[in-house]
Tab-separated table of C-alpha atoms and ligand atoms in Angstrom:
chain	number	residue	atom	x	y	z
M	235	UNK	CA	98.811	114.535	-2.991
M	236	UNK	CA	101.568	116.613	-1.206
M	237	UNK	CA	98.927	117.988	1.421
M	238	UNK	CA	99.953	115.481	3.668
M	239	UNK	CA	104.005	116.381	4.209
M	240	UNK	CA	102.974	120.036	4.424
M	241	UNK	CA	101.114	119.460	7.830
M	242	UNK	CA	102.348	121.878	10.350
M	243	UNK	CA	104.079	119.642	13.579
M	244	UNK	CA	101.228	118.101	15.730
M	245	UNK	CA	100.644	119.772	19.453
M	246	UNK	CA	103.103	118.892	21.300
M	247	UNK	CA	106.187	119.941	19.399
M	248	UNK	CA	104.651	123.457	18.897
M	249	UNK	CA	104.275	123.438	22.512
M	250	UNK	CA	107.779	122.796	22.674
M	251	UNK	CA	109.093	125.480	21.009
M	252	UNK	CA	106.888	128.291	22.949
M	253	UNK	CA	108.515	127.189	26.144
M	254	UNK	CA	112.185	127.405	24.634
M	255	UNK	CA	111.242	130.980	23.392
M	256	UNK	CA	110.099	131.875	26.646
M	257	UNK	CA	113.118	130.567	28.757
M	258	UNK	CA	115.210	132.213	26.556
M	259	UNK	CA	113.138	135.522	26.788
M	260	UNK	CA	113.244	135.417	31.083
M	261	UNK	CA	117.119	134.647	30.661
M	262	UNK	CA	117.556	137.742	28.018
M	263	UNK	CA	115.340	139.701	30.772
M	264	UNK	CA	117.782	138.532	33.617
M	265	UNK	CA	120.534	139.342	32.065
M	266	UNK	CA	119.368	142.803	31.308
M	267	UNK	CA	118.268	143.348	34.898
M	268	UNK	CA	122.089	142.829	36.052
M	269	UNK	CA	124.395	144.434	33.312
M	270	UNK	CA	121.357	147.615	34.193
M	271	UNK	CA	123.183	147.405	38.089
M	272	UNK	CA	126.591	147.771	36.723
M	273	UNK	CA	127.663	151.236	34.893
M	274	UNK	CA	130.642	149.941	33.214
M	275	UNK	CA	129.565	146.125	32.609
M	276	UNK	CA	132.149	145.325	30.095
M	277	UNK	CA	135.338	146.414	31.674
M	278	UNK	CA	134.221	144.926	35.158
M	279	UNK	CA	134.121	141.559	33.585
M	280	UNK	CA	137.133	142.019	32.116
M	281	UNK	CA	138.574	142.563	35.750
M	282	UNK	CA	136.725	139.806	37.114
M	283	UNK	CA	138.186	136.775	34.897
M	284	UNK	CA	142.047	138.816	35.966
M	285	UNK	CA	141.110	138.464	39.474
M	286	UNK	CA	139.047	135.182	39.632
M	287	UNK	CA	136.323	136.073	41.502
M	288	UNK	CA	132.644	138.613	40.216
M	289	UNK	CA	134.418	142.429	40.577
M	290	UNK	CA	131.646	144.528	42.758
M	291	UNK	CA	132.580	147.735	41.820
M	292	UNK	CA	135.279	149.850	40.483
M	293	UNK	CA	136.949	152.107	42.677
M	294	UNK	CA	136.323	154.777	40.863
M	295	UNK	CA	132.698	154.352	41.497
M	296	UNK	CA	133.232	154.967	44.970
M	297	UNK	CA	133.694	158.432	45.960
M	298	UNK	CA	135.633	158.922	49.469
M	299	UNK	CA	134.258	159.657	52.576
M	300	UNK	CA	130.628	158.222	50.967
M	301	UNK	CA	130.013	154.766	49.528
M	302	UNK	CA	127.692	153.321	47.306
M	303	UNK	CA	125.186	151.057	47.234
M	304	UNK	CA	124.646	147.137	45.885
M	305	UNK	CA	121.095	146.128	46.239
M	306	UNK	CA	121.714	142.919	44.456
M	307	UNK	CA	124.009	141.771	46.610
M	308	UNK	CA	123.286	143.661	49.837
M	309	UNK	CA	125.882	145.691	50.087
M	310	UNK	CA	127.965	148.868	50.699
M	311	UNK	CA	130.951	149.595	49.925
M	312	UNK	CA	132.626	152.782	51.417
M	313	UNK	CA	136.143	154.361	51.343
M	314	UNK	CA	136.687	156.208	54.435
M	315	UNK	CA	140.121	157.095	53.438
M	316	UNK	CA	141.889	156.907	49.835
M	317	UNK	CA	142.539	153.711	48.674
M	318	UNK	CA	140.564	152.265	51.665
M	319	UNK	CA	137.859	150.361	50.687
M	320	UNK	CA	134.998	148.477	53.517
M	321	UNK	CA	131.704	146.752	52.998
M	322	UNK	CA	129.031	146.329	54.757
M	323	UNK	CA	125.851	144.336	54.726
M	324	UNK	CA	122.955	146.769	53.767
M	325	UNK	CA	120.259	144.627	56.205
M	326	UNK	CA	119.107	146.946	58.681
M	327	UNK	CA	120.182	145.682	62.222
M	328	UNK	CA	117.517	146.810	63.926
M	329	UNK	CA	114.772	144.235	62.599
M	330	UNK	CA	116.158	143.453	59.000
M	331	UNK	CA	114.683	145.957	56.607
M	332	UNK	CA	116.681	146.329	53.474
M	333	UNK	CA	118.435	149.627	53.413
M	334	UNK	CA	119.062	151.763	50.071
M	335	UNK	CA	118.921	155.229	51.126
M	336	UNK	CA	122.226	156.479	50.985
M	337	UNK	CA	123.149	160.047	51.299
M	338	UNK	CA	127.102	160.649	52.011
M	339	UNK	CA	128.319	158.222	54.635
M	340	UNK	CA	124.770	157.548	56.004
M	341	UNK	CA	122.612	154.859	55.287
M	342	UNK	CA	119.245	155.308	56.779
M	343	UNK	CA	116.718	152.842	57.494
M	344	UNK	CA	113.125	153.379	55.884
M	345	UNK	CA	111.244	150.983	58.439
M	346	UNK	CA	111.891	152.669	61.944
M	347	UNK	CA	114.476	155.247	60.838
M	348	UNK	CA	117.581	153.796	62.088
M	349	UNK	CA	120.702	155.453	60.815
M	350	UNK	CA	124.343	154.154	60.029
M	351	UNK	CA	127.720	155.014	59.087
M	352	UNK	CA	128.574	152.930	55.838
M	353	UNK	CA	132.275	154.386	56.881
M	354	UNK	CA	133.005	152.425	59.565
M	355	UNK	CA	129.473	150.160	59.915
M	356	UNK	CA	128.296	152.264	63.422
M	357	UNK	CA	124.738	153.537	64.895
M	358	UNK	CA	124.289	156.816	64.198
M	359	UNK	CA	120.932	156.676	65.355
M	360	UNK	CA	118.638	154.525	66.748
M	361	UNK	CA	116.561	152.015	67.352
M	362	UNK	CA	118.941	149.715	66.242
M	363	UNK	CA	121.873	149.518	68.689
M	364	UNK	CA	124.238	146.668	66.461
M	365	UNK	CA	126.604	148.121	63.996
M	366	UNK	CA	126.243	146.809	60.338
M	367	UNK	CA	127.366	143.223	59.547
M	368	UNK	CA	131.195	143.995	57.977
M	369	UNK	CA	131.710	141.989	54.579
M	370	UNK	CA	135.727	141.127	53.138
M	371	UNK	CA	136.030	143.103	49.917
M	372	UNK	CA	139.558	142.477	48.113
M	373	UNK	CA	140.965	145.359	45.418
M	374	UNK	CA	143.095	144.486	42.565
M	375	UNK	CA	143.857	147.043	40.512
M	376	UNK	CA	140.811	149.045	40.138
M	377	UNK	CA	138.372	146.052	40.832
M	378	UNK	CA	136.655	145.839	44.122
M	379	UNK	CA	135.731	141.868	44.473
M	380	UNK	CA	133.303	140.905	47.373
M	381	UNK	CA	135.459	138.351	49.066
P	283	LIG	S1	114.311	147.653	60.785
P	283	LIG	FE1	115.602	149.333	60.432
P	283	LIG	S2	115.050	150.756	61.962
P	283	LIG	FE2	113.773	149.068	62.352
């Protein structure tokens, strides 16, 4: 009889294939998560591989005298003045609370409610007394690359 070369895979095998689908499900879910963080995703990779290094932001995304926020990465990136671009760690000095309230050039702290400039990285208001951690950004062309 035939029966016998019809017989699904034993155990094992079908066990096999569940745990590919799922990997592959978490890394369609991950990659989801991150292209959801980035408003233009296809263009900013396209300025990545010309610069060599994962573009941040585009500068157009950052309006002057504000900034905007990364939470992935931490971040803020301002521009005080045209065509000046800063960063800052987004880590609350005070006792390390995440910050992501960011209204204008202030980035307040939810825990104890610190303030900060994201302009220049300064207290604004207390308790914390440290100014925000500065990160290197680097612009080329209309890419802003955490350095
Ligand atoms: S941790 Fe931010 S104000 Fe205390």
């Amino acid at each position: 009889m035939t029966s016998e070369s019809v017989q699904p895979m034993p155990g094992p095998s079908r066990r096999t294939v569940v745990a590919a689908v799922g990997a592959a499900g978490l890394a369609v879910a991950l990659t989801a998560c991150g292209s959801e963080d980035e408003a233009s995703g296809s263009s900013t990779e396209q300025g990545a591989a010309a610069g060599g290094g994962a573009a941040l932001a585009k500068t157009a995304d950052i309006p002057e005298g504000g900034g905007k926020v990364f939470d992935a990465e931490k971040v803020v990136v301002s521009q005080p003045a045209a065509g000046d671009f800063k960063a800052f760690s987004t880590i609350c000095t005070h006792q390390k609370c995440p910050m992501t309230d960011l209204k204008e050039d202030t980035l307040s702290c939810a825990c104890h409610g610190s303030q900060f400039s994201v302009l220049d990285g300064s207290v604004k208001k207390g308790p914390a007394t440290q100014p925000l951690e500065e990160k290197k950004v680097s612009v080329s062309g209309d890419s802003i690359t955490l350095a």
